[in-house]
Tab-separated table of C-alpha atoms in Angstrom:
chain	number	residue	atom	x	y	z
H	895	MET	CA	153.290	141.662	113.886
H	896	LYS	CA	154.817	141.796	110.433
H	897	GLN	CA	152.929	139.598	108.011
H	898	ALA	CA	154.291	137.645	105.069
H	899	VAL	CA	152.658	138.235	101.710
H	900	VAL	CA	149.764	135.803	101.367
H	901	ASP	CA	148.428	134.504	98.051
H	902	ALA	CA	144.785	133.505	98.499
H	903	GLU	CA	144.936	131.458	95.255
H	904	SER	CA	148.029	129.473	96.225
H	905	PRO	CA	147.700	125.680	96.713
H	906	VAL	CA	150.124	125.907	99.656
H	907	PRO	CA	148.237	125.348	102.953
H	908	LEU	CA	147.353	128.568	104.737
H	909	ILE	CA	147.793	128.399	108.517
H	910	LEU	CA	146.143	131.031	110.706
H	911	VAL	CA	148.044	131.401	113.982
H	912	ILE	CA	146.016	133.215	116.666
H	913	GLU	CA	148.515	133.997	119.440
H	914	ASP	CA	148.872	137.248	121.394
H	915	GLU	CA	152.412	136.645	122.678
H	916	PRO	CA	154.786	137.931	119.930
H	917	GLY	CA	157.656	135.652	120.979
H	918	ASP	CA	155.460	132.516	120.887
H	919	ALA	CA	153.950	133.541	117.541
H	920	GLN	CA	157.340	134.061	115.904
H	921	LEU	CA	158.621	130.760	117.324
H	922	ILE	CA	155.651	128.942	115.789
H	923	ARG	CA	156.326	130.646	112.460
H	924	LEU	CA	159.964	129.495	112.532
H	925	GLN	CA	158.937	125.967	113.488
H	926	LEU	CA	156.483	125.790	110.599
H	927	GLU	CA	159.178	127.002	108.206
H	928	GLU	CA	161.876	124.570	109.402
H	929	GLN	CA	161.388	122.303	106.392
H	930	GLY	CA	161.174	125.185	103.939
H	931	ALA	CA	159.770	128.672	103.936
H	932	GLN	CA	157.354	127.659	101.152
H	933	ALA	CA	155.810	124.721	103.049
H	934	TYR	CA	153.047	126.889	104.517
H	935	GLN	CA	151.553	130.320	104.139
H	936	ILE	CA	151.288	131.806	107.627
H	937	VAL	CA	149.026	134.545	108.912
H	938	LEU	CA	149.542	135.821	112.467
H	939	ALA	CA	146.731	137.355	114.521
H	940	VAL	CA	146.757	138.605	118.124
H	941	SER	CA	143.047	138.044	118.855
H	942	LEU	CA	139.894	136.493	117.428
H	943	LYS	CA	138.761	139.931	116.241
H	944	ASP	CA	142.097	140.526	114.533
H	945	ALA	CA	141.884	137.110	112.854
H	946	GLU	CA	138.339	137.826	111.633
H	947	THR	CA	139.386	141.209	110.255
H	948	GLN	CA	142.389	139.838	108.361
H	949	VAL	CA	140.472	136.906	106.871
H	950	LYS	CA	137.649	139.155	105.656
H	951	GLN	CA	139.912	141.951	104.459
H	952	HIS	CA	142.167	139.678	102.398
H	953	LYS	CA	139.448	137.110	101.527
H	954	LEU	CA	141.519	134.282	102.994
H	955	VAL	CA	140.463	130.653	103.384
H	956	PRO	CA	142.612	129.066	106.120
H	957	ASN	CA	143.348	125.347	105.889
H	958	ALA	CA	143.964	125.115	109.649
H	959	ILE	CA	144.080	127.308	112.752
H	960	LEU	CA	146.610	127.197	115.582
H	961	LEU	CA	144.682	128.720	118.473
H	962	ASP	CA	145.879	129.995	121.823
H	963	LEU	CA	143.164	129.350	124.402
H	964	ASN	CA	143.795	132.578	126.295
H	965	LEU	CA	143.509	135.722	124.188
H	966	PRO	CA	142.730	139.380	124.897
H	967	ASP	CA	139.115	138.917	123.736
H	968	SER	CA	138.435	135.336	124.891
H	969	THR	CA	139.688	132.737	127.357
H	970	GLY	CA	139.381	129.023	127.940
H	971	VAL	CA	137.119	126.658	126.052
H	972	ALA	CA	134.898	129.593	125.002
H	973	THR	CA	137.755	130.577	122.690
H	974	VAL	CA	137.308	127.349	120.716
H	975	ARG	CA	133.548	127.842	120.434
H	976	ARG	CA	133.917	131.459	119.296
H	977	CYS	CA	136.607	130.460	116.821
H	978	TYR	CA	134.274	127.906	115.224
H	979	GLN	CA	131.529	130.523	115.058
H	980	LEU	CA	133.874	132.764	113.068
H	981	PHE	CA	135.469	129.985	111.000
H	982	PRO	CA	132.960	127.094	111.026
H	983	ASP	CA	134.647	124.868	108.453
H	984	VAL	CA	138.310	125.142	109.460
H	985	PRO	CA	140.098	122.549	111.662
H	986	VAL	CA	141.473	123.952	114.915
H	987	VAL	CA	144.562	122.819	116.844
H	988	VAL	CA	144.665	124.298	120.337
H	989	LEU	CA	147.844	125.751	121.823
H	990	THR	CA	148.014	125.880	125.607
H	991	GLY	CA	150.654	126.943	128.068
H	992	LEU	CA	148.815	125.175	130.868
H	993	ASP	CA	149.171	121.546	131.860
H	994	ASP	CA	145.431	121.317	132.377
H	995	GLN	CA	143.965	118.043	131.155
H	996	ALA	CA	140.397	119.134	131.918
H	997	ALA	CA	140.828	122.276	129.799
H	998	THR	CA	142.295	120.398	126.863
H	999	GLU	CA	139.594	117.721	127.039
H	1000	ALA	CA	136.948	120.462	127.083
H	1001	ALA	CA	138.598	122.021	124.025
H	1002	ILE	CA	138.402	118.706	122.173
H	1003	GLU	CA	134.758	118.330	123.217
H	1004	ALA	CA	134.128	121.812	121.805
H	1005	GLY	CA	135.410	120.651	118.410
H	1006	ALA	CA	139.191	121.121	118.392
H	1007	GLU	CA	140.960	118.485	116.293
H	1008	ASP	CA	144.051	118.305	118.536
H	1009	TYR	CA	145.996	120.200	121.187
H	1010	LEU	CA	149.646	121.032	121.765
H	1011	SER	CA	151.586	122.509	124.658
H	1012	LYS	CA	153.426	125.722	123.839
H	1013	GLY	CA	157.087	125.002	123.255
H	1014	SER	CA	156.416	121.677	121.524
H	1015	GLU	CA	158.939	120.669	118.893
H	1016	GLY	CA	158.313	121.869	115.372
H	1017	ARG	CA	157.807	118.351	114.034
H	1018	TRP	CA	154.890	117.819	116.461
H	1019	ILE	CA	153.270	121.081	115.403
H	1020	ARG	CA	153.599	120.230	111.709
H	1021	LYS	CA	152.310	116.712	112.318
H	1022	ALA	CA	149.287	118.002	114.274
H	1023	ILE	CA	148.445	120.452	111.480
H	1024	ARG	CA	148.855	117.840	108.749
H	1025	TYR	CA	146.647	115.299	110.524
H	1026	ALA	CA	144.042	117.933	111.424
H	1027	ILE	CA	143.704	118.880	107.754
H	1028	LEU	CA	143.514	115.220	106.666
H	1029	ARG	CA	140.883	114.364	109.294
H	1030	HIS	CA	138.869	117.415	108.322
H	1031	GLU	CA	138.896	116.423	104.648
H	1032	ARG	CA	138.046	112.808	105.497
H	1033	ASP	CA	135.079	113.846	107.632
H	1034	ALA	CA	133.685	116.340	105.111
H	1035	SER	CA	130.879	114.022	103.965
H	1036	GLU	CA	129.921	113.262	107.567
H	1037	ARG	CA	129.748	116.975	108.391
H	1038	LEU	CA	127.594	117.542	105.329
H	1039	ALA	CA	125.261	114.726	106.380
H	1040	MET	CA	124.979	116.193	109.875
H	1041	ALA	CA	124.245	119.640	108.438
H	1042	VAL	CA	121.464	118.164	106.299
H	1043	PHE	CA	120.154	116.262	109.340
H	1044	ARG	CA	120.062	119.396	111.489
H	1045	HIS	CA	118.565	121.732	108.903
H	1046	ALA	CA	116.211	119.421	106.971
H	1047	ARG	CA	112.601	120.620	106.925
H	1048	GLU	CA	111.438	117.003	107.000
H	1049	ALA	CA	111.381	115.317	110.387
H	1050	ILE	CA	114.015	112.595	110.734
H	1051	MET	CA	113.889	109.816	113.311
H	1052	ILE	CA	116.567	107.107	113.577
H	1053	THR	CA	116.019	103.949	115.618
H	1054	ASP	CA	118.039	100.815	116.257
H	1055	ALA	CA	116.935	97.377	115.099
H	1056	GLU	CA	114.785	97.029	118.250
H	1057	GLN	CA	113.050	100.329	117.375
H	1058	GLN	CA	114.566	102.322	120.214
H	1059	ILE	CA	114.957	105.934	119.118
H	1060	LEU	CA	118.612	106.957	118.737
H	1061	GLN	CA	118.370	110.399	117.206
H	1062	VAL	CA	115.832	112.974	115.994
H	1063	ASN	CA	116.290	116.337	114.309
H	1064	ALA	CA	114.857	119.782	114.977
H	1065	ALA	CA	112.025	119.306	112.468
H	1066	PHE	CA	110.904	116.218	114.415
H	1067	SER	CA	110.578	118.324	117.560
H	1068	GLU	CA	108.782	121.083	115.663
H	1069	ILE	CA	106.174	118.675	114.262
H	1070	THR	CA	105.639	116.420	117.291
H	1071	GLY	CA	106.359	118.773	120.189
H	1072	TYR	CA	108.772	116.228	121.668
H	1073	SER	CA	112.396	117.223	122.294
H	1074	ALA	CA	115.245	114.817	121.639
H	1075	ASP	CA	115.578	114.228	125.397
H	1076	ASP	CA	111.872	113.300	125.545
H	1077	VAL	CA	112.116	110.469	123.017
H	1078	ILE	CA	115.677	109.104	122.852
H	1079	GLY	CA	115.574	105.599	124.310
H	1080	CYS	CA	111.820	105.311	123.717
H	1081	THR	CA	110.123	103.594	120.780
H	1082	PRO	CA	107.992	105.329	118.120
H	1083	ALA	CA	104.970	104.009	120.033
H	1084	ILE	CA	105.235	107.232	122.054
H	1085	LEU	CA	103.603	108.891	119.010
H	1086	ASN	CA	100.813	106.323	118.661
H	1087	SER	CA	97.439	107.985	118.146
H	1088	GLY	CA	95.296	104.846	118.393
H	1089	HIS	CA	93.958	105.652	114.925
H	1090	HIS	CA	95.484	102.570	113.264
H	1091	SER	CA	94.829	98.909	113.935
H	1092	ALA	CA	97.458	96.325	114.783
H	1093	ASP	CA	97.067	95.002	111.227
H	1094	PHE	CA	98.226	98.366	109.861
H	1095	PHE	CA	101.546	98.091	111.712
H	1096	ASP	CA	101.893	94.378	110.916
H	1097	GLN	CA	101.611	95.194	107.215
H	1098	MET	CA	104.052	98.095	107.609
H	1099	PHE	CA	106.770	95.877	109.066
H	1100	ALA	CA	106.019	93.065	106.635
H	1101	THR	CA	106.649	95.525	103.785
H	1102	LEU	CA	109.832	96.765	105.491
H	1103	ALA	CA	111.057	93.189	105.815
H	1104	SER	CA	110.309	92.252	102.204
H	1105	LYS	CA	111.138	95.494	100.379
H	1106	GLY	CA	113.427	97.340	102.795
H	1107	SER	CA	111.184	100.409	102.847
H	1108	TRP	CA	107.638	101.573	103.500
H	1109	GLU	CA	105.814	104.759	102.638
H	1110	GLY	CA	102.336	106.030	103.324
H	1111	GLU	CA	100.169	108.233	105.499
H	1112	ILE	CA	100.054	107.775	109.239
H	1113	TRP	CA	98.137	109.429	112.066
H	1114	ASN	CA	100.269	110.247	115.111
H	1115	ARG	CA	99.708	112.185	118.305
H	1116	ARG	CA	101.720	115.240	119.359
H	1117	LYS	CA	103.012	115.810	122.868
H	1118	ASP	CA	100.077	118.149	123.564
H	1119	GLY	CA	97.638	115.375	122.634
H	1120	SER	CA	96.547	116.775	119.271
H	1121	LEU	CA	96.482	114.578	116.189
H	1122	VAL	CA	98.858	115.059	113.289
H	1123	VAL	CA	98.665	113.447	109.849
H	1124	GLU	CA	102.034	112.669	108.331
H	1125	THR	CA	103.329	111.375	105.045
H	1126	MET	CA	106.137	109.035	106.047
H	1127	ASN	CA	108.947	107.070	104.426
H	1128	ILE	CA	110.776	104.422	106.469
H	1129	SER	CA	113.950	102.687	105.268
H	1130	ALA	CA	115.771	99.769	106.829
H	1131	VAL	CA	119.571	100.121	107.120
H	1132	HIS	CA	121.507	96.857	106.786
H	1133	ASP	CA	125.035	95.892	107.782
H	1134	ALA	CA	127.517	94.012	105.584
H	1135	LEU	CA	125.841	90.706	106.515
H	1136	GLY	CA	122.406	91.921	105.511
H	1137	GLN	CA	121.121	92.299	109.067
H	1138	VAL	CA	118.942	95.274	109.949
H	1139	VAL	CA	120.863	97.604	112.257
H	1140	GLN	CA	118.747	100.773	112.056
H	1141	TYR	CA	115.527	102.235	110.719
H	1142	VAL	CA	115.393	105.766	109.321
H	1143	ALA	CA	112.012	107.491	109.136
H	1144	LEU	CA	111.404	110.772	107.292
H	1145	PHE	CA	108.036	112.460	107.595
H	1146	SER	CA	106.190	115.723	106.950
H	1147	ASP	CA	103.129	117.248	108.575
H	1148	ILE	CA	100.233	117.220	106.085
H	1149	THR	CA	97.439	117.803	108.627
H	1150	GLN	CA	96.275	121.113	107.162
H	1151	LYS	CA	96.749	119.942	103.587
H	1152	LYS	CA	94.706	116.809	104.240
H	1153	ALA	CA	91.972	118.777	106.026
H	1154	ALA	CA	91.760	121.156	103.052
H	1155	GLN	CA	91.627	118.239	100.609
H	1156	ASP	CA	88.935	116.518	102.692
H	1157	LYS	CA	86.902	119.751	102.645
H	1158	VAL	CA	87.226	120.029	98.863
H	1159	ASN	CA	86.154	116.399	98.485
H	1160	TYR	CA	83.203	116.946	100.828
H	1161	LEU	CA	82.028	120.043	98.979
H	1162	ALA	CA	82.251	118.175	95.684
H	1163	TYR	CA	79.556	115.753	96.888
H	1164	HIS	CA	77.484	117.851	99.292
H	1165	ASP	CA	75.318	120.948	99.015
H	1166	ALA	CA	77.067	123.969	100.520
H	1167	LEU	CA	73.839	125.344	102.052
H	1168	THR	CA	72.293	122.248	103.624
H	1169	ASN	CA	75.283	119.836	103.776
H	1170	LEU	CA	72.978	117.251	102.197
H	1171	PRO	CA	74.340	114.966	99.448
H	1172	ASN	CA	74.214	116.725	96.087
H	1173	ARG	CA	73.202	115.497	92.620
H	1174	THR	CA	76.696	114.050	91.946
H	1175	LEU	CA	76.633	111.909	95.073
H	1176	PHE	CA	72.997	110.972	94.464
H	1177	MET	CA	73.777	109.686	90.967
H	1178	ASP	CA	76.750	107.711	92.264
H	1179	ARG	CA	74.686	106.039	95.008
H	1180	PHE	CA	71.756	105.535	92.634
H	1181	GLN	CA	73.973	103.699	90.140
H	1182	GLN	CA	75.318	101.511	92.954
H	1183	ALA	CA	71.757	100.750	94.057
H	1184	LEU	CA	70.739	99.780	90.501
H	1185	VAL	CA	73.671	97.362	90.284
H	1186	SER	CA	72.654	95.851	93.622
H	1187	VAL	CA	68.963	95.350	92.739
H	1188	ARG	CA	69.877	93.786	89.399
H	1189	ARG	CA	72.158	91.350	91.167
H	1190	THR	CA	69.786	90.524	94.049
H	1191	GLN	CA	66.480	91.039	92.190
H	1192	SER	CA	65.262	93.066	95.182
H	1193	PRO	CA	62.915	96.061	94.846
H	1194	LEU	CA	64.108	99.664	94.840
H	1195	THR	CA	62.040	102.663	95.894
H	1196	LEU	CA	62.897	106.227	94.871
H	1197	ALA	CA	61.051	109.155	96.495
H	1198	PHE	CA	61.021	112.799	95.373
H	1199	LEU	CA	60.239	115.710	97.694
H	1200	ASP	CA	59.304	119.188	96.527
H	1201	LEU	CA	58.715	122.481	98.317
H	1202	ASP	CA	55.565	124.142	96.976
H	1203	GLY	CA	55.425	127.898	96.979
H	1204	PHE	CA	59.055	128.348	97.966
H	1205	LYS	CA	59.657	131.029	95.318
H	1206	ALA	CA	57.218	133.263	97.136
H	1207	VAL	CA	59.322	133.036	100.292
H	1208	ASN	CA	62.394	134.270	98.439
H	1209	ASP	CA	60.451	136.999	96.623
H	1210	THR	CA	58.703	138.241	99.748
H	1211	HIS	CA	61.294	137.845	102.492
H	1212	GLY	CA	64.565	137.673	100.533
H	1213	HIS	CA	67.032	134.900	99.778
H	1214	ALA	CA	68.597	134.978	103.253
H	1215	ALA	CA	65.220	134.096	104.754
H	1216	GLY	CA	64.742	131.425	102.107
H	1217	ASP	CA	68.140	129.903	102.927
H	1218	PHE	CA	67.264	129.937	106.636
H	1219	PHE	CA	63.979	128.191	105.883
H	1220	ILE	CA	65.681	125.452	103.866
H	1221	ARG	CA	68.318	124.848	106.546
H	1222	SER	CA	65.578	124.626	109.158
H	1223	ALA	CA	63.571	122.215	107.041
H	1224	VAL	CA	66.410	119.724	106.693
């Protein structure tokens, strides 16, 4: 097919027509140009592969695609899905020569903005393209939000006002082991580990009610039964009347980080060889005891233990034997 010269920098909408029947393709071109040859830039392609090649070769950014469902390299609703794989951020209007409502509905379900029967009047084609572009621009922020939702590394869980789970993202499933099908319709209680008291959750929802958000650490249980420690932020979503309509929870798995921090804290106050409290912990507890006896006027006893002749054990049998002896003694 002979192509018109296309200016990739032009503000005129660029329409990619993917149609393998030359007569139909030329008719669509004429229909698009009925109100002026400069109304649209038009690129014709005979297959999905041809369309991909032309777009890459000429570095084109189509504003809309008119797509025949049945092409040499794809047929039916799969054509729509493959088209969106090649051109993920371009609105698609399906062209069909079949009066098949099921096929057109499937095409819409697959993401097509609209559909037209081949041979439709030019004004309907232009209207479908114009509205497809407008809807696509209007929904740009929603698509961005959905992309963030799908690809966020933080787990996201959305519930209704009654705490029934409406939606979770992939990170939620990765952290908890539960798929979306496992939890949608359930409440977050499905994650309850039993680690927290009822007072903990009462305070959580009291804070949500008074401040509109809550953040903190929470222990949950994965699908396989293992415990997971999470840092969580919950926000209440209100309608125009101020009523809570949803809760949005974002959380990250800090189990390993917390275990490492707990180990560092433990080693800071305990002897690495014997696991007994070290001098730092002793002084802390001793100071607390002094405060207590001064307040209560009760007696305090402090005992010292020493190992006589221990140096000889190290010198004679080596430090490994000495360490073994100490561990055995305690």
